[in-house]
XYZ file of C-alpha atoms in Angstrom:
768
model
C -68.215 57.365 -29.461
C -65.554 60.058 -29.518
C -64.198 59.641 -25.992
C -62.022 62.621 -25.161
C -58.644 61.890 -23.588
C -57.170 64.206 -20.961
C -54.087 64.853 -23.078
C -55.122 66.784 -26.229
C -53.853 65.762 -29.681
C -51.721 68.872 -29.957
C -50.091 67.917 -26.637
C -49.143 64.542 -28.074
C -47.754 66.120 -31.229
C -45.525 68.333 -29.070
C -44.651 65.880 -26.291
C -43.216 63.068 -28.454
C -40.710 65.085 -30.526
C -39.691 67.144 -27.473
C -38.807 63.952 -25.544
C -36.830 62.681 -28.531
C -34.892 65.932 -28.799
C -34.232 65.923 -25.044
C -32.798 62.407 -25.427
C -30.503 63.512 -28.249
C -29.327 66.588 -26.320
C -28.661 64.479 -23.215
C -26.535 62.026 -25.197
C -24.526 64.922 -26.645
C -23.924 66.254 -23.128
C -22.664 62.841 -22.030
C -20.429 62.701 -25.077
C -19.016 66.100 -24.160
C -18.109 64.785 -20.707
C -16.327 61.765 -22.209
C -14.429 64.011 -24.628
C -12.985 65.933 -21.682
C -10.588 63.026 -21.089
C -7.624 64.038 -23.244
C -5.757 61.559 -25.393
C -2.790 63.868 -25.986
C 0.027 63.820 -23.425
C -0.164 67.402 -22.161
C 0.240 67.843 -18.436
C -0.804 71.113 -16.914
C -0.901 72.034 -13.276
C -4.501 73.281 -13.414
C -5.759 69.755 -14.011
C -4.213 68.504 -10.795
C -5.569 71.409 -8.807
C -9.120 70.757 -9.928
C -8.764 67.072 -9.113
C -7.321 67.914 -5.705
C -10.164 70.326 -5.048
C -12.795 67.697 -5.796
C -11.550 64.711 -3.843
C -9.026 65.966 -1.343
C -5.665 64.771 -2.516
C -6.426 61.088 -3.123
C -6.536 61.335 -6.915
C -3.287 63.210 -7.035
C -1.428 60.577 -5.032
C -2.591 57.677 -7.182
C -1.557 59.531 -10.314
C 1.946 60.065 -8.987
C 2.158 56.419 -7.956
C 1.085 55.086 -11.320
C 3.474 57.376 -13.138
C 0.831 59.156 -15.167
C 3.468 61.478 -16.471
C 4.692 58.649 -18.645
C 4.030 60.248 -22.050
C 4.696 57.018 -23.907
C 1.707 55.283 -22.350
C -0.697 57.981 -23.506
C 0.760 58.024 -27.005
C 0.572 54.225 -27.164
C -3.059 54.218 -26.030
C -3.899 56.763 -28.719
C -2.156 54.633 -31.374
C -3.958 51.453 -30.372
C -7.294 53.234 -30.210
C -6.683 54.579 -33.684
C -5.948 51.111 -35.036
C -9.135 49.687 -33.474
C -11.253 52.575 -34.730
C -9.895 52.286 -38.284
C -10.427 48.527 -38.332
C -14.014 48.858 -37.137
C -14.859 51.675 -39.544
C -13.420 49.894 -42.566
C -15.229 46.678 -41.686
C -18.575 48.416 -41.257
C -18.161 50.265 -44.542
C -17.431 46.985 -46.336
C -20.402 45.334 -44.643
C -22.768 48.216 -45.405
C -21.705 48.167 -49.049
C -22.987 44.613 -49.429
C -25.970 45.222 -47.186
C -26.805 48.344 -49.238
C -27.070 46.274 -52.422
C -29.363 43.848 -50.616
C -31.414 46.740 -49.260
C -32.114 48.144 -52.725
C -33.012 44.729 -54.146
C -35.324 43.948 -51.253
C -36.992 47.345 -51.528
C -37.774 46.586 -55.189
C -39.140 43.196 -54.119
C -41.474 44.800 -51.548
C -42.726 47.249 -54.139
C -43.353 44.602 -56.805
C -45.030 42.094 -54.477
C -47.290 44.559 -52.689
C -48.049 46.517 -55.854
C -49.177 43.360 -57.635
C -51.854 42.643 -54.989
C -54.388 44.654 -56.998
C -52.504 44.464 -60.279
C -50.806 47.892 -59.806
C -54.122 49.714 -60.103
C -54.327 53.306 -58.830
C -58.067 53.101 -58.096
C -59.178 53.415 -54.454
C -60.155 50.055 -52.931
C -62.700 48.902 -50.392
C -60.976 48.724 -46.982
C -59.627 45.364 -45.804
C -61.529 45.276 -42.520
C -64.569 47.365 -43.350
C -65.855 46.853 -46.896
C -68.266 49.793 -46.654
C -65.464 52.369 -46.558
C -63.144 53.322 -49.380
C -59.380 53.184 -48.780
C -56.224 54.089 -50.682
C -55.036 51.653 -53.413
C -52.681 48.743 -52.715
C -50.111 50.527 -54.883
C -49.885 53.319 -52.299
C -49.227 50.775 -49.559
C -46.498 49.313 -51.774
C -44.819 52.690 -52.300
C -45.045 53.768 -48.664
C -44.007 50.348 -47.294
C -40.924 50.558 -49.478
C -40.123 54.059 -48.209
C -40.579 53.074 -44.572
C -38.467 49.933 -45.136
C -35.615 52.112 -46.414
C -36.115 54.557 -43.528
C -35.945 51.756 -40.972
C -32.895 50.227 -42.640
C -30.997 53.508 -42.749
C -31.887 54.372 -39.141
C -30.743 50.919 -38.016
C -27.435 51.180 -39.867
C -26.822 54.697 -38.572
C -27.544 53.702 -34.964
C -25.132 50.778 -35.211
C -22.440 52.916 -36.812
C -22.746 55.777 -34.320
C -22.604 53.315 -31.441
C -19.392 51.851 -32.808
C -17.877 55.326 -33.279
C -18.660 56.289 -29.687
C -17.331 52.999 -28.303
C -14.035 53.266 -30.161
C -13.805 56.884 -29.045
C -14.295 55.961 -25.393
C -12.245 52.791 -24.985
C -8.776 54.356 -24.614
C -10.230 57.148 -22.513
C -11.568 54.534 -20.097
C -8.089 52.984 -19.883
C -6.479 56.320 -19.081
C -9.099 57.103 -16.451
C -8.434 53.709 -14.823
C -5.100 55.128 -13.642
C -7.033 57.436 -11.331
C -9.187 54.654 -9.914
C -12.071 52.332 -10.714
C -14.809 54.925 -10.194
C -13.437 57.298 -12.835
C -13.045 54.521 -15.390
C -16.547 53.217 -14.664
C -18.124 56.623 -15.220
C -16.305 57.127 -18.525
C -17.367 53.714 -19.833
C -20.917 54.139 -18.568
C -21.354 57.643 -19.988
C -20.270 56.493 -23.419
C -22.730 53.615 -23.198
C -25.419 56.162 -22.349
C -24.526 58.239 -25.417
C -25.350 55.266 -27.583
C -28.485 54.266 -25.654
C -30.083 57.689 -25.783
C -29.112 58.462 -29.383
C -30.641 55.203 -30.510
C -33.863 55.434 -28.514
C -34.415 59.075 -29.473
C -33.548 58.590 -33.153
C -35.802 55.567 -33.481
C -38.678 57.466 -31.930
C -38.148 60.672 -33.879
C -37.866 59.035 -37.308
C -40.979 56.945 -36.673
C -42.933 59.982 -35.460
C -41.941 62.071 -38.497
C -42.730 59.191 -40.878
C -46.225 58.784 -39.423
C -46.944 62.499 -39.756
C -45.614 62.717 -43.307
C -47.487 59.602 -44.483
C -50.647 60.995 -42.911
C -50.577 63.903 -45.376
C -51.328 61.390 -48.121
C -53.445 58.822 -46.293
C -55.743 61.299 -44.560
C -58.575 59.320 -42.997
C -57.337 55.858 -44.047
C -55.415 54.948 -40.892
C -55.520 51.209 -41.561
C -53.496 51.694 -44.734
C -51.241 54.275 -43.074
C -50.092 52.006 -40.253
C -49.930 48.970 -42.493
C -47.336 50.757 -44.592
C -45.460 51.867 -41.443
C -44.699 48.180 -40.675
C -41.970 48.416 -43.301
C -40.038 50.479 -40.748
C -39.705 47.484 -38.432
C -38.753 45.210 -41.312
C -35.988 47.576 -42.422
C -34.650 47.916 -38.893
C -34.493 44.201 -38.268
C -33.165 43.081 -41.625
C -30.146 45.357 -41.197
C -29.767 44.122 -37.620
C -29.649 40.551 -38.881
C -26.656 41.223 -41.105
C -25.018 43.401 -38.471
C -25.448 40.742 -35.788
C -24.424 37.766 -37.904
C -21.588 39.548 -39.749
C -20.309 41.237 -36.618
C -20.703 38.067 -34.569
C -18.699 35.971 -37.020
C -16.033 38.688 -37.208
C -15.589 39.088 -33.477
C -15.598 35.391 -32.652
C -13.260 34.306 -35.455
C -10.712 36.755 -34.062
C -11.409 35.913 -30.420
C -11.249 32.133 -30.810
C -8.143 32.391 -33.027
C -6.371 34.712 -30.600
C -7.253 32.587 -27.546
C -6.373 29.189 -28.991
C -2.907 30.115 -30.195
C -2.091 32.827 -27.653
C -3.390 31.532 -24.340
C -3.492 27.770 -24.880
C -0.469 27.131 -27.136
C 1.947 29.987 -26.472
C 0.981 30.720 -22.877
C 0.937 34.488 -23.343
C -1.768 36.571 -21.606
C -4.992 37.696 -23.248
C -4.626 40.860 -25.385
C -0.843 40.527 -25.444
C 0.526 42.882 -28.144
C 2.662 40.015 -29.520
C -0.511 38.209 -30.571
C -1.250 39.043 -34.241
C -5.030 38.599 -33.816
C -5.319 41.017 -30.909
C -6.378 44.106 -32.881
C -8.950 42.079 -34.828
C -10.305 40.759 -31.513
C -10.784 44.263 -30.111
C -12.302 45.526 -33.371
C -14.704 42.594 -33.167
C -16.063 43.680 -29.794
C -17.129 46.948 -31.375
C -18.665 45.644 -34.584
C -20.401 42.635 -33.015
C -21.447 43.642 -29.544
C -21.927 47.351 -30.129
C -23.019 47.881 -33.726
C -24.879 44.542 -33.862
C -26.554 44.999 -30.495
C -27.589 48.568 -31.340
C -29.254 47.583 -34.593
C -30.860 44.580 -32.904
C -32.546 46.480 -30.078
C -33.523 49.252 -32.459
C -35.202 46.580 -34.594
C -37.148 45.188 -31.605
C -38.184 48.660 -30.638
C -39.357 49.577 -34.149
C -41.249 46.323 -34.547
C -43.064 46.396 -31.234
C -44.171 49.959 -32.022
C -45.314 48.863 -35.487
C -47.177 45.812 -34.172
C -49.040 47.925 -31.604
C -49.859 50.604 -34.189
C -51.183 48.094 -36.728
C -53.521 46.481 -34.206
C -54.632 49.862 -32.841
C -55.381 51.192 -36.322
C -58.173 48.610 -36.770
C -59.479 49.083 -33.212
C -61.613 51.926 -31.847
C -58.592 54.285 -31.775
C -58.119 53.942 -35.510
C -61.777 53.697 -36.484
C -62.669 56.863 -34.561
C -59.427 58.604 -35.515
C -58.333 59.358 -31.960
C -54.752 60.493 -32.421
C -53.509 60.523 -28.827
C -54.471 56.943 -27.870
C -53.412 55.843 -31.355
C -49.893 57.080 -30.670
C -49.864 55.539 -27.173
C -46.890 53.267 -28.064
C -44.824 56.329 -28.990
C -45.891 58.156 -25.833
C -44.739 55.209 -23.699
C -41.348 55.308 -25.435
C -41.096 59.072 -24.916
C -41.684 58.680 -21.194
C -39.106 55.897 -21.260
C -36.474 58.344 -22.512
C -37.218 60.784 -19.665
C -37.183 57.982 -17.073
C -33.864 56.608 -18.342
C -32.418 60.106 -18.237
C -33.140 60.374 -14.505
C -31.897 56.813 -13.965
C -28.580 57.557 -15.689
C -27.945 60.468 -13.350
C -28.083 58.001 -10.440
C -25.033 56.184 -11.799
C -23.013 59.195 -12.929
C -23.894 62.009 -10.537
C -25.855 61.030 -7.431
C -23.670 58.149 -6.209
C -19.963 57.695 -6.664
C -18.339 54.301 -7.074
C -15.209 53.892 -4.975
C -14.494 50.155 -4.916
C -14.523 47.246 -7.343
C -17.362 45.432 -5.555
C -19.710 48.377 -6.123
C -19.645 48.090 -9.920
C -22.119 45.263 -10.479
C -24.639 46.524 -7.881
C -24.517 49.965 -9.513
C -25.428 48.469 -12.885
C -28.180 46.333 -11.349
C -29.574 49.409 -9.592
C -29.890 51.046 -13.013
C -32.322 48.314 -14.051
C -34.322 48.468 -10.828
C -34.549 52.271 -10.688
C -35.591 52.566 -14.324
C -38.227 49.839 -13.917
C -39.760 51.352 -10.774
C -39.827 54.894 -12.194
C -41.192 53.618 -15.486
C -44.070 51.858 -13.723
C -45.229 55.219 -12.366
C -44.586 56.878 -15.722
C -46.753 54.341 -17.559
C -49.553 54.706 -14.994
C -49.635 58.465 -15.546
C -49.558 58.401 -19.362
C -52.112 55.598 -19.566
C -54.465 57.714 -17.473
C -53.753 60.854 -19.545
C -53.580 59.453 -23.065
C -56.079 56.598 -23.212
C -59.889 56.840 -22.879
C -61.372 54.983 -19.891
C -62.899 52.302 -22.143
C -62.133 51.422 -25.739
C -62.257 48.380 -28.024
C -59.429 46.305 -29.450
C -59.638 44.201 -32.625
C -59.467 40.537 -31.635
C -59.559 38.096 -34.588
C -62.624 39.556 -36.243
C -64.433 40.846 -33.151
C -63.938 43.995 -31.076
C -63.003 43.368 -27.434
C -63.913 46.027 -24.848
C -60.940 47.053 -22.693
C -60.547 49.475 -19.743
C -57.483 51.679 -19.564
C -56.189 50.212 -16.264
C -55.952 46.849 -18.020
C -53.772 48.431 -20.678
C -51.510 49.813 -17.952
C -51.178 46.296 -16.496
C -50.195 44.906 -19.906
C -47.303 47.353 -20.247
C -46.265 46.916 -16.610
C -46.268 43.133 -16.872
C -43.895 43.327 -19.845
C -41.690 45.807 -18.023
C -41.349 43.634 -14.913
C -40.966 40.421 -16.920
C -37.965 42.117 -18.539
C -36.512 42.852 -15.113
C -37.045 39.247 -13.972
C -35.391 37.888 -17.116
C -32.496 40.309 -16.561
C -31.986 39.164 -12.982
C -32.269 35.455 -13.725
C -29.711 35.916 -16.480
C -27.478 37.727 -14.035
C -27.821 34.938 -11.478
C -26.777 32.316 -14.014
C -23.917 34.254 -15.613
C -22.331 36.323 -12.833
C -19.410 34.790 -10.968
C -20.800 36.095 -7.676
C -23.333 33.235 -7.535
C -23.137 29.470 -7.223
C -24.040 28.413 -10.812
C -20.889 29.928 -12.333
C -18.784 28.892 -9.338
C -19.937 25.289 -9.836
C -18.919 25.475 -13.479
C -15.524 26.863 -12.444
C -15.170 24.086 -9.878
C -15.849 21.426 -12.530
C -12.697 22.593 -14.354
C -10.637 20.626 -11.801
C -11.320 17.481 -13.789
C -10.654 19.013 -17.179
C -12.497 20.624 -20.065
C -15.084 17.866 -20.588
C -16.772 18.286 -17.203
C -16.629 22.065 -17.671
C -18.532 21.705 -20.949
C -21.110 19.337 -19.425
C -21.774 21.640 -16.466
C -21.926 24.696 -18.711
C -24.485 23.166 -21.067
C -26.610 22.026 -18.119
C -26.502 25.537 -16.670
C -27.658 27.017 -19.981
C -30.598 24.637 -20.311
C -31.587 25.208 -16.702
C -31.447 28.994 -17.077
C -34.304 28.823 -19.602
C -36.933 27.774 -17.055
C -37.746 31.010 -15.207
C -37.490 33.371 -18.219
C -39.947 31.170 -20.126
C -42.401 31.274 -17.229
C -41.997 35.042 -17.061
C -42.713 35.337 -20.786
C -45.637 32.909 -20.497
C -47.231 34.840 -17.641
C -46.868 38.165 -19.418
C -48.367 36.682 -22.597
C -51.320 35.234 -20.696
C -52.024 38.383 -18.704
C -51.653 40.794 -21.592
C -53.642 38.663 -24.032
C -56.471 38.144 -21.559
C -56.674 41.875 -20.887
C -56.189 43.421 -24.315
C -55.813 40.699 -26.961
C -52.947 41.133 -29.433
C -52.599 44.827 -28.631
C -51.817 43.827 -25.047
C -48.940 41.635 -26.163
C -47.548 44.360 -28.422
C -47.563 46.928 -25.610
C -46.095 44.365 -23.179
C -43.160 44.053 -25.584
C -42.990 47.840 -25.676
C -43.007 47.913 -21.889
C -40.033 45.579 -21.822
C -38.245 47.853 -24.274
C -39.402 51.151 -22.797
C -36.233 51.432 -20.709
C -34.126 50.659 -23.791
C -31.828 53.654 -23.248
C -30.676 52.325 -19.867
C -30.588 48.745 -21.126
C -28.354 49.736 -24.005
C -26.154 51.890 -21.797
C -25.315 49.027 -19.448
C -24.965 46.749 -22.445
C -22.583 48.948 -24.421
C -20.621 49.461 -21.221
C -19.424 45.809 -21.454
C -17.533 45.893 -24.767
C -16.113 49.341 -23.954
C -14.523 48.102 -20.725
C -13.413 44.904 -22.489
C -11.594 47.073 -25.029
C -10.177 49.259 -22.257
C -8.599 46.157 -20.701
C -7.156 45.151 -24.053
C -5.643 48.587 -24.540
C -4.140 48.547 -21.025
C -2.480 45.206 -21.751
C -1.212 46.288 -25.169
C 0.132 49.607 -23.926
C 2.075 47.725 -21.255
C 0.403 49.393 -18.293
C 0.964 48.208 -14.749
C -0.646 45.146 -13.232
C -2.907 47.235 -10.948
C -4.572 49.001 -13.859
C -5.216 45.728 -15.620
C -6.897 44.444 -12.441
C -9.217 47.439 -12.454
C -10.154 47.049 -16.109
C -10.705 43.304 -15.528
C -13.153 44.113 -12.747
C -15.012 46.487 -15.065
C -14.975 43.841 -17.771
C -16.323 41.002 -15.582
C -19.274 43.207 -14.630
C -19.609 44.030 -18.337
C -19.919 40.345 -19.239
C -22.873 40.026 -16.925
C -24.550 43.191 -18.184
C -24.044 41.988 -21.758
C -25.817 38.769 -20.801
C -28.622 40.806 -19.198
C -28.895 42.837 -22.404
C -29.144 39.659 -24.438
C -31.826 38.371 -22.055
C -33.842 41.530 -22.623
C -33.361 41.281 -26.380
C -34.534 37.668 -26.435
C -37.502 38.187 -24.100
C -38.692 41.221 -26.006
C -38.155 39.384 -29.305
C -40.502 36.628 -28.131
C -43.257 39.096 -27.240
C -42.694 41.252 -30.324
C -42.782 38.220 -32.552
C -46.032 37.017 -31.020
C -47.610 40.458 -31.453
C -46.480 40.609 -35.087
C -47.779 37.075 -35.538
C -51.188 38.218 -34.283
C -51.168 41.217 -36.598
C -50.161 38.937 -39.496
C -52.959 36.466 -38.784
C -55.501 39.326 -38.660
C -54.178 40.929 -41.847
C -53.993 37.676 -43.804
C -57.578 36.889 -42.856
C -56.851 33.615 -41.052
C -59.672 33.200 -38.554
C -57.953 30.591 -36.373
C -54.676 28.679 -36.455
C -55.558 25.035 -35.888
C -52.564 22.867 -34.993
C -54.393 19.698 -36.014
C -54.715 20.626 -39.680
C -51.832 19.089 -41.663
C -51.103 22.413 -43.403
C -50.398 24.106 -40.083
C -48.649 21.191 -38.406
C -46.044 20.739 -41.130
C -45.344 24.457 -40.805
C -45.007 24.108 -37.050
C -42.478 21.298 -37.153
C -40.417 22.898 -39.932
C -40.496 26.249 -38.171
C -39.156 24.640 -34.992
C -36.255 23.253 -37.016
C -35.222 26.619 -38.508
C -33.359 27.977 -35.431
C -31.224 24.803 -35.441
C -30.422 25.178 -39.123
C -29.592 28.832 -38.574
C -27.403 28.088 -35.537
C -25.603 25.370 -37.468
C -24.750 27.878 -40.206
C -23.475 30.562 -37.855
C -21.500 28.150 -35.628
C -19.848 26.548 -38.624
C -18.993 29.958 -40.058
C -17.263 30.935 -36.820
C -15.463 27.593 -36.754
C -14.128 27.837 -40.289
C -13.161 31.505 -39.924
C -11.399 30.726 -36.625
C -9.516 27.917 -38.357
C -8.110 30.350 -40.925
C -7.244 32.755 -38.123
C -5.428 30.074 -36.089
C -3.355 29.087 -39.123
C -2.408 32.716 -39.782
C -1.463 33.406 -36.146
C 0.629 30.218 -35.998
C 2.310 31.142 -39.263
C 3.305 34.526 -37.874
C 4.644 33.080 -34.622
C 6.675 30.539 -36.582
C 8.004 32.762 -39.371
C 8.506 36.252 -37.900
C 11.833 36.215 -36.044
C 11.809 37.937 -32.641
C 8.007 38.002 -32.346
C 7.833 36.000 -29.084
C 10.714 38.031 -27.616
C 8.822 41.226 -28.412
C 11.524 42.704 -30.665
C 9.492 42.368 -33.880
C 5.952 43.613 -34.546
C 3.253 41.181 -35.711
C 1.264 41.823 -38.872
C -2.124 42.852 -37.457
C -3.620 43.866 -40.809
C -3.682 40.341 -42.263
C -5.707 39.065 -39.304
C -8.149 41.965 -39.610
C -8.544 41.127 -43.291
C -9.182 37.424 -42.598
C -11.966 38.299 -40.167
C -13.499 40.864 -42.532
C -13.507 38.573 -45.569
C -14.844 35.593 -43.620
C -17.706 37.490 -42.029
C -18.823 39.223 -45.232
C -18.847 35.930 -47.106
C -20.409 33.896 -44.305
C -23.200 36.286 -43.312
C -25.026 35.782 -46.618
C -26.338 32.161 -46.277
C -27.863 32.590 -42.769
C -29.297 35.945 -43.850
C -30.822 34.408 -46.968
C -32.321 31.570 -44.903
C -34.202 34.001 -42.674
C -35.255 36.428 -45.408
C -36.350 33.840 -47.967
C -38.198 31.329 -45.748
C -41.352 33.445 -45.231
C -41.434 34.353 -48.923
C -41.071 30.766 -50.142
C -43.518 29.327 -47.593
C -46.062 32.111 -48.150
C -45.973 31.893 -51.938
C -45.905 28.093 -52.237
C -47.827 26.913 -49.166
C -49.947 29.902 -48.183
C -50.732 31.807 -45.024
C -51.843 28.874 -42.841
C -48.591 26.964 -43.228
C -46.688 30.221 -42.777
C -48.482 30.869 -39.499
C -47.341 27.397 -38.407
C -43.753 28.175 -39.371
C -43.816 31.444 -37.406
C -45.225 29.764 -34.296
C -42.717 26.913 -34.519
C -39.676 29.124 -34.959
C -40.792 31.366 -32.095
C -41.259 28.482 -29.690
C -37.968 26.744 -30.398
C -35.876 29.850 -31.112
C -36.450 31.411 -27.700
C -35.201 28.310 -25.884
C -32.013 27.971 -27.914
C -31.293 31.679 -27.760
C -31.559 31.919 -23.963
C -29.608 28.734 -23.291
C -26.871 29.585 -25.805
C -26.205 33.073 -24.523
C -26.273 32.024 -20.852
C -24.001 29.017 -21.375
C -21.465 31.208 -23.158
C -21.665 33.955 -20.557
C -21.236 31.446 -17.699
C -18.146 29.858 -19.271
C -16.605 33.265 -19.861
C -17.161 34.360 -16.272
C -16.034 30.993 -14.849
C -12.723 31.665 -16.578
C -12.666 35.237 -15.203
C -13.499 33.866 -11.735
C -10.447 31.583 -11.795
C -8.218 34.344 -13.198
C -9.232 36.992 -10.665
C -8.617 34.642 -7.713
C -10.772 36.809 -5.483
C -11.911 34.011 -3.144
C -10.238 31.074 -1.400
C -12.062 28.691 -3.741
C -10.904 30.545 -6.844
C -7.284 30.527 -5.683
C -7.283 26.721 -5.384
C -8.207 26.573 -9.098
C -5.776 29.216 -10.391
C -3.456 30.904 -11.220
C -3.454 31.627 -14.971
C -1.823 28.747 -16.817
C -2.883 26.027 -14.350
C -4.739 22.965 -15.665
C -8.175 24.085 -14.383
C -7.553 27.485 -15.967
C -6.732 25.873 -19.318
C -9.944 23.844 -19.107
C -11.850 27.073 -18.376
C -10.278 28.758 -21.417
C -11.476 25.888 -23.619
C -15.011 26.267 -22.245
C -14.865 30.009 -22.834
C -13.720 29.447 -26.413
C -16.599 27.035 -27.119
C -19.026 29.485 -25.548
C -17.860 32.405 -27.670
C -19.851 31.579 -30.832
C -22.799 30.507 -28.662
C -23.096 33.735 -26.713
C -22.022 36.219 -29.370
C -23.071 34.750 -32.704
C -25.846 32.130 -32.589
C -27.688 33.219 -29.448
C -28.110 36.923 -30.188
C -28.806 36.351 -33.892
C -31.651 33.969 -33.110
C -33.814 36.654 -31.579
C -33.562 38.507 -34.876
C -34.586 35.360 -36.742
C -37.727 35.121 -34.599
C -38.749 38.754 -35.087
C -37.655 39.160 -38.667
C -39.665 36.261 -40.062
C -42.773 37.566 -38.297
C -42.433 41.182 -39.411
C -41.615 40.124 -42.959
C -44.722 37.941 -43.073
C -46.776 40.886 -41.836
C -45.417 43.246 -44.507
C -46.079 40.724 -47.282
C -49.400 39.550 -45.780
C -51.598 41.282 -48.424
C -49.646 39.522 -51.184
C -49.748 36.092 -49.519
C -53.460 36.459 -48.793
C -54.312 37.120 -52.446
C -51.665 35.164 -54.385
C -50.150 32.729 -51.845
C -50.449 28.948 -51.492
C -49.743 28.003 -55.098
C -49.103 24.332 -54.297
C -52.474 23.859 -52.620
C -54.257 25.579 -55.507
C -53.072 23.073 -58.075
């Protein structure tokens, strides 16, 4: 056929890496801006002049009012920031040490299993999908899958670590900027979020692009084998994300629950009070769980959706005719995404200035809308340039003819479904709308009604996102089979840089509030950081919504690729082999959630005992004359999370292997479908319930409306009930919920990587 695309292959080979480099440069520029906020107490007159020149004299007046010249505050902020940064770094190093051991062992496992498919022979084989052609041996796939697994794992770990470094660098700077007003603090927090978003999106793209080009030197014409071995990249990314999410989630929530229960409920001291021994551990937790975990998680989704699309494309007309540009369409979409997000970010930092608290949330929502609208045009253009007008897509053994405008609709439908999920999440978790206000109102009658209302809200918030996912699955499958679903997932993730920026913004402003409280800054500054933080809670929930929605689509696409690769012609629910898989798969998210919830509970128990012990045995702690022992609490969290992240991790990593080897590919396809269907529901409801409880508590504390003031102030009975709800919601929204989307994706991508092995040697029990 040889349909020529408008964009030549050389253009593609230049365009993708250039976009990635632009993304990296942009994030460095943003980082430079953040670094201009000084953490050393030097006052020079030039600074004030420049501020006066920019905004009249308003800045200058506020500074004088707030007593910026108080050197002690700056020094204190720097000290606290240092403590948080050290805690986070040491935890991540400990975690990565254990994860590194696992990584090496799993890499060996991949090599042995995939190498044994053809008995480690180095002879070329007949191709899987086209027996007339000769392809590279299974051993090559084993070697290259192992390499790409390690590449994905390292990239994932690095993105998480860099994100954490940037967040701990920016948190105190945000606090100091809050003295000059909300707008300044917002920009600092948002810029540092953008640093992480762009670094991650650009790194993920660049490493994948280089890997494909390097592997191609060996594979030559055998594109099926080439892209099959690239799937290891997604597996590496997600397996690291699993440990980062679960370990970080247990760490952050053990500290948070421990600090809240003893501090706020028993001792009646405010949140983030420096007298509370668990307060440093709590702030470290925000960085290792929400930032490092989230970064690895979205990187994993991104890598997997690219891999799923590439695998399906490699056995379609793009791969069979060796058309490079349409083959790399998923990477081109991501490259455009980086450029679109770059323009979008400028809207928040440069084109419009935020002057009041009520402008924060709309500004973050605008980011989502602007990036989605611009991206729709971007996708239309690249689909027209990079894809031939008609082509065929592999669809369970047959080739389906597809037009390029249908492909555009697949990506667009995923993109807009992501936006809908984001907004529904926002509606259910932001305290500007009735759902959260109803939950807050139910606190009048105590914690029990709060819990009942919160759970109901979470279950109800599942309805629209599921319809959005269902519609996008139906549309994209009808138009372009499994490839359609993979690119719909990519569409949802194409604005990942903006999504991550508004997501990382949350924990950074949360930390900034903590630092303000610990450094003993004035009440007005704490109000500003609280406003930033409440908006951050909502954006974090939106980020989780995106992660879950994209995980559902990615998982389905990987599932399709797995079914094709394993040679299953159809998955029939009525066969007992498949049905037992289905029902067991649906149970797995519950088992997984039980493990993570219990881990948080037991770690929090240890933390509560330690905090109580310190309050009871250190003389002068409540009066503020003696310093608490922060290090012990940090150690409790670290030890608990390292120990407790192993069982849930093993459950997810071993299930596909055990099922595939003992029961075979049909039962495994049942397990994947079951876990996908039930995992999405629990994940959405858990993260929305938790987010709603958290913001109901913030709503009562802020007392911004007449209704809220009747429930408050801090320390009232309704407020105590709200704190209990918030504490229950913590493990739901930050440990179980977000980890579930990794469970869904990881089992699917792992099954795909091991598919050749399961297809030849699997199903031992049924062979007896």
